[in-house]
């Protein structure tokens, strides 16, 4: 079981997100409290939006807790929108091309969970990827293929609808192969301005997902925390496990729903998978 | 451009093949003389038949010339049938799952060369792989996909016919996408008893391939070389570049041909690609 | 806290030691039961005596539980004397030169524990290493320096006395720098014929160490276990944690003692550190 | 033989220095023209001064030419003072702690060359390092030890004098061990404001070193190059090999001399090694 974190808000050094909180993501990589597996040592990655045209990505197969490059980069890179992911492999190889977040153009994607019986359904799902996107698949994970299905089905135009269609397709394909519960997931994706976070599983027992209380409320609850003064009112964290034990700070994303973090009012809505009628037809050829 | 070596004969420590010859494969990884690229630092691998049921494989993405594990293993493992390969990437990621030799069951496979315009033809070729084999593909190279096409087309039953069919399919697919010269290759494959080595390219300007003169002749030519006394008469090396400058020791495999090294008489025959009429129908479902 | 295993007995495939037992060393790397840290993902190594002049060593900084090369090598290498070690770093870098077992000539050495306040005492200890041995130090760990101190103080001639002298020197040096409990250790070392295993700590609360009951007794206790029929009567395992829950199979090495596993009668004796009067004078210049 | 580049001037994305020039450092890693070795595949590193208190450092043991993380970071990090180094090992292990540039506090250091017969002199040189600095040595190279000797001998106060003293000490130590030509070097070091670059060898046949012509002159010579309009007048590159074949752009640093690149007038002065009379006494205890 993986761990991930998505941050959107005032530009902060990445180390403030990864290393400074109590029970930080780096700590979690060694000692998970809510997870199915106790260790997350099968590689990690960070993605961030910065000065270049496409988001930056850094992947490594060393254990995150001892990676010196990560510590250096986290101290030197500031960003208003950061993804971080720590991997526990469910079978595919430990290699950089299998590390999250995955990137395509302006988009980042990361996933905690699994497509069950992936070897059985992999070929059918790969065939559903748009032929123009197919050569861009670099690794061998279920999570990256899931991303390319969502891209095929319109992620760049309507992310919630595209993810609902991709999950519908995965469920339909899995059930055709006799898989009872085809998917387990929390997913985050971003175009550099907005972050969408999804929580769903075919058996309706999805892995945990939390979002932080808004900053003005947090300031009222915890006037003792100076760090909150420096953040913009719209800063928001979404995490697979709460980062620190701060009463009132964390809210669980409900089963089968998704949230949108954006400029203006954030939203929380129900998530309903829908298999596409013509799987590969949605994406217009560029 | 990669480099490779296949050895069949008396059991020898792998280090005798990799490190001891002048102009050894390890030397070649630093200073190639015949190759298109001057450096082969994008990972390497060895495969060998030994005591376990399936052949052993060791892959690494460190430069071969400084790899301490390789040196240790080469000193400790003896085998009568050894493959070694040093990679210069033509684009796909540097990771262990992209290192040769590839293994499937009792079979090993390694390739020097390229499927031209691979991103364009990759999806069509992947679709031609037998669905039962498809989930076994671990990496992202043209070379591994080529192996799985050959397996699909009967490698385990008739290796030369299967490779001719796979090359025919690759050429047909490439030309359908407007690629003038779809493939460039020297390939070695083995089932643990026999070694087949192929030299071919669509433009008939194939990369170099040599086999060693038989041991009795070598002993007559070079009575001063004690090492030759210890080898069985049937020991044979096949290499992408000659290992040492030994007059009379190396014979070029002719353009568009293949050799079979086996117990009894070795053979050298013409190689003629033939596109299969029904690409995925050859391999019986197990 | 690291984990290690030493095996001496009938030649067995290394995979029988590493992967096949319930609660194997590989399992322990993910879920330790007795250890201080819950994860051992900072590299691992194996050492074995085989066909070459010096023992073989394989080191890797990938997590052991997912290392494909380790799985392959373990299936292909048989040995009558095997060391295996899984590392949890106490601070020094994650790199192959810091992985155990360390090798010098015919000797292997591995350590679970720590020299406390190592940065403070490192220089003094390094100065005590024989100048002819000093350039052979390759990494930056306390454990390797401890090995070279033992070599300096006569490990090749009288291992228990040399380790007692090295520990005496480390304790004396630590206390001179104000360290209350300078060392915590279980150590295994071998010359290829015998294995010595030490359990000691300055505070007399040493990490756990167990040896297996002799094979004839095990056969009487567990006639249902076929694997015991294939082992020689003198086969013996020494481990930091018991491998499987087999009543009567495991005996704790007492606090402040060491064992010798050899041809003939094994021994268990008290361990008493003794600081050498002239630290660097013991080893004769070669 | 390594390759390095030091840049000081207007803040630029690191990729403009590493990837964009013809015959860039990354190209050189594959095809060196002036070097002794043809390949530089034994790891690389970059260092830069940015937003954090200490300079950032990124080290990797993968071949630079195919490293995806390097490409990403180079696109996302801008800096006015950048070091980059590509390593060809002269014997010590390929590991991140042996990659240049080395960092201590605000200082960066990189070296092309070798301390000859390093195993023989290593212990004596290590003993000359200030005891308070000794525990900060992380790797096993001659180059890092050279850095710590310079720090011991006053690098932070008077860099040219400290490097002259360190080289004097290395030459004296080498000659005491019978080494005819103890050192070969080009070195760059920086405190974040100034860059010092040294060219020297005991045999007076030092490796090449070049600095770029000042920007106003370059603009007159090459009005066709738009890139020059964006650079500040004081921007300067120092390189082990010229980056592109631009007539009038590159000036060789003379044998046995050093340059200082700083705000105001740059300087070029003779370099004269001087062995310190009391090696470890110069650095005041902090």
PDB file of C-alpha atoms in Angstrom, chain B residues 48-278:
ATOM      1  CA  UNK B  48      23.867 -18.921 -17.743  1.00  0.00           C
ATOM      2  CA  UNK B  49      22.642 -22.485 -17.506  1.00  0.00           C
ATOM      3  CA  UNK B  50      23.521 -24.095 -14.210  1.00  0.00           C
ATOM      4  CA  UNK B  51      22.126 -26.093 -11.342  1.00  0.00           C
ATOM      5  CA  UNK B  52      18.638 -24.588 -11.109  1.00  0.00           C
ATOM      6  CA  UNK B  53      15.683 -25.455 -13.296  1.00  0.00           C
ATOM      7  CA  UNK B  54      15.681 -22.184 -15.213  1.00  0.00           C
ATOM      8  CA  UNK B  55      18.796 -20.373 -16.412  1.00  0.00           C
ATOM      9  CA  UNK B  56      20.260 -17.772 -14.072  1.00  0.00           C
ATOM     10  CA  UNK B  57      20.155 -14.113 -15.034  1.00  0.00           C
ATOM     11  CA  UNK B  58      22.004 -11.149 -13.542  1.00  0.00           C
ATOM     12  CA  UNK B  59      21.149  -7.627 -14.701  1.00  0.00           C
ATOM     13  CA  UNK B  60      22.629  -4.312 -13.647  1.00  0.00           C
ATOM     14  CA  UNK B  61      22.371  -0.700 -14.720  1.00  0.00           C
ATOM     15  CA  UNK B  62      25.802   0.227 -13.467  1.00  0.00           C
ATOM     16  CA  UNK B  63      28.593   0.469 -16.009  1.00  0.00           C
ATOM     17  CA  UNK B  64      29.938  -3.063 -16.440  1.00  0.00           C
ATOM     18  CA  UNK B  65      33.579  -2.035 -16.279  1.00  0.00           C
ATOM     19  CA  UNK B  66      33.330  -1.036 -12.608  1.00  0.00           C
ATOM     20  CA  UNK B  67      30.690  -3.436 -11.303  1.00  0.00           C
ATOM     21  CA  UNK B  68      31.976  -5.297  -8.257  1.00  0.00           C
ATOM     22  CA  UNK B  69      29.115  -7.750  -8.073  1.00  0.00           C
ATOM     23  CA  UNK B  70      29.692  -8.834 -11.664  1.00  0.00           C
ATOM     24  CA  UNK B  71      33.365  -9.467 -10.939  1.00  0.00           C
ATOM     25  CA  UNK B  72      32.491 -11.558  -7.891  1.00  0.00           C
ATOM     26  CA  UNK B  73      29.805 -13.597  -9.578  1.00  0.00           C
ATOM     27  CA  UNK B  74      31.941 -14.165 -12.645  1.00  0.00           C
ATOM     28  CA  UNK B  75      34.628 -15.640 -10.413  1.00  0.00           C
ATOM     29  CA  UNK B  76      32.217 -17.952  -8.599  1.00  0.00           C
ATOM     30  CA  UNK B  77      29.890 -19.250 -11.286  1.00  0.00           C
ATOM     31  CA  UNK B  78      30.927 -21.926 -13.771  1.00  0.00           C
ATOM     32  CA  UNK B  79      28.742 -22.830 -16.694  1.00  0.00           C
ATOM     33  CA  UNK B  80      28.887 -24.650 -20.040  1.00  0.00           C
ATOM     34  CA  UNK B  81      26.545 -22.136 -21.711  1.00  0.00           C
ATOM     35  CA  UNK B  82      26.845 -18.424 -21.058  1.00  0.00           C
ATOM     36  CA  UNK B  83      25.314 -15.289 -22.595  1.00  0.00           C
ATOM     37  CA  UNK B  84      26.675 -11.806 -21.838  1.00  0.00           C
ATOM     38  CA  UNK B  85      25.395  -8.487 -23.146  1.00  0.00           C
ATOM     39  CA  UNK B  86      26.399  -4.857 -22.752  1.00  0.00           C
ATOM     40  CA  UNK B  87      23.833  -2.273 -23.645  1.00  0.00           C
ATOM     41  CA  UNK B  88      23.891   1.084 -25.384  1.00  0.00           C
ATOM     42  CA  UNK B  89      20.309   2.301 -25.199  1.00  0.00           C
ATOM     43  CA  UNK B  90      18.604   3.413 -28.385  1.00  0.00           C
ATOM     44  CA  UNK B  91      16.068   5.349 -26.341  1.00  0.00           C
ATOM     45  CA  UNK B  92      14.215   3.236 -23.816  1.00  0.00           C
ATOM     46  CA  UNK B  93      14.901   3.642 -20.115  1.00  0.00           C
ATOM     47  CA  UNK B  94      18.009   2.379 -18.345  1.00  0.00           C
ATOM     48  CA  UNK B  95      16.553  -0.176 -15.955  1.00  0.00           C
ATOM     49  CA  UNK B  96      17.113  -3.822 -15.096  1.00  0.00           C
ATOM     50  CA  UNK B  97      13.960  -4.952 -16.896  1.00  0.00           C
ATOM     51  CA  UNK B  98      15.427  -3.545 -20.122  1.00  0.00           C
ATOM     52  CA  UNK B  99      18.728  -5.433 -19.777  1.00  0.00           C
ATOM     53  CA  UNK B 100      19.493  -8.479 -21.898  1.00  0.00           C
ATOM     54  CA  UNK B 101      19.560 -11.458 -21.911  1.00  0.00           C
ATOM     55  CA  UNK B 102      15.808 -11.842 -21.516  1.00  0.00           C
ATOM     56  CA  UNK B 103      14.516 -15.118 -20.110  1.00  0.00           C
ATOM     57  CA  UNK B 104      11.332 -17.085 -20.627  1.00  0.00           C
ATOM     58  CA  UNK B 105      11.205 -20.570 -19.147  1.00  0.00           C
ATOM     59  CA  UNK B 106      14.323 -22.389 -20.386  1.00  0.00           C
ATOM     60  CA  UNK B 107      15.025 -19.797 -23.063  1.00  0.00           C
ATOM     61  CA  UNK B 108      17.483 -16.928 -23.176  1.00  0.00           C
ATOM     62  CA  UNK B 109      17.506 -14.174 -25.815  1.00  0.00           C
ATOM     63  CA  UNK B 110      19.747 -11.206 -26.579  1.00  0.00           C
ATOM     64  CA  UNK B 111      19.836  -8.691 -29.399  1.00  0.00           C
ATOM     65  CA  UNK B 112      22.186  -6.107 -30.818  1.00  0.00           C
ATOM     66  CA  UNK B 113      20.398  -3.694 -33.101  1.00  0.00           C
ATOM     67  CA  UNK B 114      17.118  -1.880 -33.277  1.00  0.00           C
ATOM     68  CA  UNK B 115      13.544  -1.976 -34.541  1.00  0.00           C
ATOM     69  CA  UNK B 116      13.489   1.360 -36.369  1.00  0.00           C
ATOM     70  CA  UNK B 117      10.720   3.859 -35.492  1.00  0.00           C
ATOM     71  CA  UNK B 118       9.776   1.620 -32.592  1.00  0.00           C
ATOM     72  CA  UNK B 119       7.285   4.071 -30.988  1.00  0.00           C
ATOM     73  CA  UNK B 120       5.246   4.005 -34.201  1.00  0.00           C
ATOM     74  CA  UNK B 121       5.039   0.231 -34.516  1.00  0.00           C
ATOM     75  CA  UNK B 122       5.125  -0.804 -30.852  1.00  0.00           C
ATOM     76  CA  UNK B 123       1.363  -1.101 -30.361  1.00  0.00           C
ATOM     77  CA  UNK B 124       0.803  -3.209 -33.460  1.00  0.00           C
ATOM     78  CA  UNK B 125       3.638  -5.520 -32.504  1.00  0.00           C
ATOM     79  CA  UNK B 126       2.410  -5.818 -28.908  1.00  0.00           C
ATOM     80  CA  UNK B 127      -1.020  -6.814 -30.198  1.00  0.00           C
ATOM     81  CA  UNK B 128       0.580  -9.639 -32.163  1.00  0.00           C
ATOM     82  CA  UNK B 129       1.990 -11.198 -28.989  1.00  0.00           C
ATOM     83  CA  UNK B 130      -0.003 -14.180 -27.791  1.00  0.00           C
ATOM     84  CA  UNK B 131      -2.414 -13.035 -25.030  1.00  0.00           C
ATOM     85  CA  UNK B 132      -1.104 -15.738 -22.684  1.00  0.00           C
ATOM     86  CA  UNK B 133       2.442 -14.395 -23.108  1.00  0.00           C
ATOM     87  CA  UNK B 134       1.585 -10.691 -23.037  1.00  0.00           C
ATOM     88  CA  UNK B 135       1.621 -10.288 -19.209  1.00  0.00           C
ATOM     89  CA  UNK B 136       5.154 -11.736 -19.072  1.00  0.00           C
ATOM     90  CA  UNK B 137       6.656  -8.715 -20.853  1.00  0.00           C
ATOM     91  CA  UNK B 138       8.475  -6.825 -18.110  1.00  0.00           C
ATOM     92  CA  UNK B 139      10.366  -4.003 -19.785  1.00  0.00           C
ATOM     93  CA  UNK B 140       9.870  -1.513 -22.588  1.00  0.00           C
ATOM     94  CA  UNK B 141      12.487  -2.401 -25.215  1.00  0.00           C
ATOM     95  CA  UNK B 142      12.106  -3.389 -28.844  1.00  0.00           C
ATOM     96  CA  UNK B 143      14.413  -6.350 -28.137  1.00  0.00           C
ATOM     97  CA  UNK B 144      12.178  -7.958 -25.502  1.00  0.00           C
ATOM     98  CA  UNK B 145       9.072  -7.480 -27.643  1.00  0.00           C
ATOM     99  CA  UNK B 146      10.955  -9.132 -30.537  1.00  0.00           C
ATOM    100  CA  UNK B 147      11.626 -12.100 -28.207  1.00  0.00           C
ATOM    101  CA  UNK B 148       7.946 -12.411 -27.322  1.00  0.00           C
ATOM    102  CA  UNK B 149       6.977 -12.257 -30.994  1.00  0.00           C
ATOM    103  CA  UNK B 150       9.386 -15.111 -31.682  1.00  0.00           C
ATOM    104  CA  UNK B 151       7.907 -17.071 -28.757  1.00  0.00           C
ATOM    105  CA  UNK B 152       4.424 -16.401 -30.101  1.00  0.00           C
ATOM    106  CA  UNK B 153       5.486 -17.654 -33.509  1.00  0.00           C
ATOM    107  CA  UNK B 154       6.959 -20.935 -32.335  1.00  0.00           C
ATOM    108  CA  UNK B 155      10.469 -20.290 -30.977  1.00  0.00           C
ATOM    109  CA  UNK B 156      10.221 -23.285 -28.661  1.00  0.00           C
ATOM    110  CA  UNK B 157       9.464 -25.646 -31.567  1.00  0.00           C
ATOM    111  CA  UNK B 158      11.504 -24.350 -34.517  1.00  0.00           C
ATOM    112  CA  UNK B 159      13.713 -21.403 -33.620  1.00  0.00           C
ATOM    113  CA  UNK B 160      14.941 -20.446 -37.118  1.00  0.00           C
ATOM    114  CA  UNK B 161      11.417 -20.524 -38.554  1.00  0.00           C
ATOM    115  CA  UNK B 162      10.051 -18.546 -35.597  1.00  0.00           C
ATOM    116  CA  UNK B 163      12.716 -15.835 -35.899  1.00  0.00           C
ATOM    117  CA  UNK B 164      12.164 -15.665 -39.659  1.00  0.00           C
ATOM    118  CA  UNK B 165       8.446 -15.233 -39.019  1.00  0.00           C
ATOM    119  CA  UNK B 166       8.988 -12.595 -36.316  1.00  0.00           C
ATOM    120  CA  UNK B 167      11.336 -10.612 -38.572  1.00  0.00           C
ATOM    121  CA  UNK B 168       8.874 -10.948 -41.427  1.00  0.00           C
ATOM    122  CA  UNK B 169       6.125  -9.588 -39.195  1.00  0.00           C
ATOM    123  CA  UNK B 170       8.314  -6.709 -37.995  1.00  0.00           C
ATOM    124  CA  UNK B 171       9.258  -5.804 -41.571  1.00  0.00           C
ATOM    125  CA  UNK B 172       5.648  -5.971 -42.755  1.00  0.00           C
ATOM    126  CA  UNK B 173       4.464  -3.872 -39.819  1.00  0.00           C
ATOM    127  CA  UNK B 174       7.252  -1.318 -40.245  1.00  0.00           C
ATOM    128  CA  UNK B 175       6.630  -0.926 -43.965  1.00  0.00           C
ATOM    129  CA  UNK B 176       2.921  -0.448 -43.329  1.00  0.00           C
ATOM    130  CA  UNK B 177       4.007   2.536 -41.210  1.00  0.00           C
ATOM    131  CA  UNK B 178       6.356   3.852 -43.877  1.00  0.00           C
ATOM    132  CA  UNK B 179       9.631   2.631 -42.363  1.00  0.00           C
ATOM    133  CA  UNK B 180      12.122   1.861 -45.119  1.00  0.00           C
ATOM    134  CA  UNK B 181      14.438  -0.453 -43.203  1.00  0.00           C
ATOM    135  CA  UNK B 182      12.435  -1.820 -40.265  1.00  0.00           C
ATOM    136  CA  UNK B 183      15.043  -3.974 -38.507  1.00  0.00           C
ATOM    137  CA  UNK B 184      18.747  -4.248 -37.764  1.00  0.00           C
ATOM    138  CA  UNK B 185      19.886  -7.257 -35.754  1.00  0.00           C
ATOM    139  CA  UNK B 186      22.243  -9.825 -34.520  1.00  0.00           C
ATOM    140  CA  UNK B 187      20.428 -12.154 -32.142  1.00  0.00           C
ATOM    141  CA  UNK B 188      21.416 -15.116 -29.986  1.00  0.00           C
ATOM    142  CA  UNK B 189      18.942 -17.492 -28.383  1.00  0.00           C
ATOM    143  CA  UNK B 190      19.271 -20.783 -26.522  1.00  0.00           C
ATOM    144  CA  UNK B 191      17.233 -23.528 -24.917  1.00  0.00           C
ATOM    145  CA  UNK B 192      20.106 -24.661 -22.725  1.00  0.00           C
ATOM    146  CA  UNK B 193      21.450 -27.243 -25.186  1.00  0.00           C
ATOM    147  CA  UNK B 194      21.749 -25.410 -28.501  1.00  0.00           C
ATOM    148  CA  UNK B 195      22.631 -21.844 -29.416  1.00  0.00           C
ATOM    149  CA  UNK B 196      21.208 -20.136 -32.496  1.00  0.00           C
ATOM    150  CA  UNK B 197      22.835 -16.916 -33.724  1.00  0.00           C
ATOM    151  CA  UNK B 198      21.277 -14.705 -36.401  1.00  0.00           C
ATOM    152  CA  UNK B 199      22.694 -11.878 -38.519  1.00  0.00           C
ATOM    153  CA  UNK B 200      20.290  -9.831 -40.595  1.00  0.00           C
ATOM    154  CA  UNK B 201      19.105  -6.317 -41.409  1.00  0.00           C
ATOM    155  CA  UNK B 202      16.394  -5.020 -43.714  1.00  0.00           C
ATOM    156  CA  UNK B 203      18.981  -2.974 -45.601  1.00  0.00           C
ATOM    157  CA  UNK B 204      21.427  -5.910 -45.818  1.00  0.00           C
ATOM    158  CA  UNK B 205      24.118  -3.970 -43.932  1.00  0.00           C
ATOM    159  CA  UNK B 206      24.006  -5.949 -40.747  1.00  0.00           C
ATOM    160  CA  UNK B 207      26.123  -5.416 -37.674  1.00  0.00           C
ATOM    161  CA  UNK B 208      29.153  -7.635 -37.329  1.00  0.00           C
ATOM    162  CA  UNK B 209      29.024 -11.204 -35.974  1.00  0.00           C
ATOM    163  CA  UNK B 210      31.825 -13.723 -35.588  1.00  0.00           C
ATOM    164  CA  UNK B 211      32.245 -17.306 -34.468  1.00  0.00           C
ATOM    165  CA  UNK B 212      35.392 -18.950 -33.259  1.00  0.00           C
ATOM    166  CA  UNK B 213      37.271 -21.523 -35.287  1.00  0.00           C
ATOM    167  CA  UNK B 214      36.838 -25.049 -33.942  1.00  0.00           C
ATOM    168  CA  UNK B 215      39.155 -25.975 -31.093  1.00  0.00           C
ATOM    169  CA  UNK B 216      41.261 -28.677 -32.862  1.00  0.00           C
ATOM    170  CA  UNK B 217      42.117 -26.216 -35.641  1.00  0.00           C
ATOM    171  CA  UNK B 218      42.877 -23.495 -33.104  1.00  0.00           C
ATOM    172  CA  UNK B 219      45.264 -25.865 -31.309  1.00  0.00           C
ATOM    173  CA  UNK B 220      47.122 -26.494 -34.556  1.00  0.00           C
ATOM    174  CA  UNK B 221      47.263 -22.773 -35.332  1.00  0.00           C
ATOM    175  CA  UNK B 222      48.300 -21.762 -31.840  1.00  0.00           C
ATOM    176  CA  UNK B 223      50.156 -24.522 -30.015  1.00  0.00           C
ATOM    177  CA  UNK B 224      51.522 -21.809 -27.701  1.00  0.00           C
ATOM    178  CA  UNK B 225      48.113 -21.193 -26.075  1.00  0.00           C
ATOM    179  CA  UNK B 226      47.719 -23.466 -23.080  1.00  0.00           C
ATOM    180  CA  UNK B 227      44.136 -22.389 -22.472  1.00  0.00           C
ATOM    181  CA  UNK B 228      43.083 -24.312 -25.587  1.00  0.00           C
ATOM    182  CA  UNK B 229      44.216 -27.629 -24.094  1.00  0.00           C
ATOM    183  CA  UNK B 230      41.580 -27.422 -21.379  1.00  0.00           C
ATOM    184  CA  UNK B 231      38.610 -26.852 -23.659  1.00  0.00           C
ATOM    185  CA  UNK B 232      36.466 -29.579 -25.153  1.00  0.00           C
ATOM    186  CA  UNK B 233      36.712 -29.924 -28.933  1.00  0.00           C
ATOM    187  CA  UNK B 234      33.212 -28.578 -29.404  1.00  0.00           C
ATOM    188  CA  UNK B 235      33.660 -25.361 -27.385  1.00  0.00           C
ATOM    189  CA  UNK B 236      32.562 -22.343 -29.392  1.00  0.00           C
ATOM    190  CA  UNK B 237      32.281 -18.575 -28.954  1.00  0.00           C
ATOM    191  CA  UNK B 238      29.997 -16.290 -30.927  1.00  0.00           C
ATOM    192  CA  UNK B 239      30.679 -12.579 -30.536  1.00  0.00           C
ATOM    193  CA  UNK B 240      29.671  -9.211 -31.924  1.00  0.00           C
ATOM    194  CA  UNK B 241      33.378  -8.267 -32.057  1.00  0.00           C
ATOM    195  CA  UNK B 242      36.448 -10.551 -31.994  1.00  0.00           C
ATOM    196  CA  UNK B 243      37.835 -10.856 -28.483  1.00  0.00           C
ATOM    197  CA  UNK B 244      41.520 -10.883 -29.321  1.00  0.00           C
ATOM    198  CA  UNK B 245      43.675 -10.483 -32.313  1.00  0.00           C
ATOM    199  CA  UNK B 246      44.370 -14.159 -32.996  1.00  0.00           C
ATOM    200  CA  UNK B 247      45.069 -14.925 -36.669  1.00  0.00           C
ATOM    201  CA  UNK B 248      42.750 -17.616 -37.984  1.00  0.00           C
ATOM    202  CA  UNK B 249      40.595 -17.680 -34.872  1.00  0.00           C
ATOM    203  CA  UNK B 250      37.553 -15.720 -36.011  1.00  0.00           C
ATOM    204  CA  UNK B 251      35.162 -16.228 -38.896  1.00  0.00           C
ATOM    205  CA  UNK B 252      32.519 -13.739 -39.908  1.00  0.00           C
ATOM    206  CA  UNK B 253      28.932 -14.980 -40.010  1.00  0.00           C
ATOM    207  CA  UNK B 254      27.801 -14.021 -43.553  1.00  0.00           C
ATOM    208  CA  UNK B 255      25.129 -11.401 -44.195  1.00  0.00           C
ATOM    209  CA  UNK B 256      21.550 -12.762 -43.876  1.00  0.00           C
ATOM    210  CA  UNK B 257      22.392 -16.076 -42.315  1.00  0.00           C
ATOM    211  CA  UNK B 258      22.263 -17.934 -39.011  1.00  0.00           C
ATOM    212  CA  UNK B 259      24.343 -20.513 -37.222  1.00  0.00           C
ATOM    213  CA  UNK B 260      23.448 -23.371 -34.925  1.00  0.00           C
ATOM    214  CA  UNK B 261      25.918 -24.491 -32.266  1.00  0.00           C
ATOM    215  CA  UNK B 262      24.980 -27.899 -30.893  1.00  0.00           C
ATOM    216  CA  UNK B 263      26.256 -31.343 -29.990  1.00  0.00           C
ATOM    217  CA  UNK B 264      27.510 -32.849 -33.224  1.00  0.00           C
ATOM    218  CA  UNK B 265      28.022 -30.807 -36.369  1.00  0.00           C
ATOM    219  CA  UNK B 266      27.488 -27.029 -36.177  1.00  0.00           C
ATOM    220  CA  UNK B 267      25.571 -25.466 -39.067  1.00  0.00           C
ATOM    221  CA  UNK B 268      25.469 -22.196 -40.991  1.00  0.00           C
ATOM    222  CA  UNK B 269      22.388 -21.483 -43.121  1.00  0.00           C
ATOM    223  CA  UNK B 270      20.683 -18.640 -44.999  1.00  0.00           C
ATOM    224  CA  UNK B 271      18.139 -16.510 -43.125  1.00  0.00           C
ATOM    225  CA  UNK B 272      14.961 -15.492 -44.969  1.00  0.00           C
ATOM    226  CA  UNK B 273      12.270 -13.459 -43.194  1.00  0.00           C
ATOM    227  CA  UNK B 274       8.720 -14.632 -43.864  1.00  0.00           C
ATOM    228  CA  UNK B 275       5.719 -12.732 -42.563  1.00  0.00           C
ATOM    229  CA  UNK B 276       3.258 -15.163 -40.975  1.00  0.00           C
ATOM    230  CA  UNK B 277      -0.171 -15.268 -42.603  1.00  0.00           C
ATOM    231  CA  UNK B 278      -1.961 -15.446 -39.226  1.00  0.00           C
TER     232      UNK B 278
END
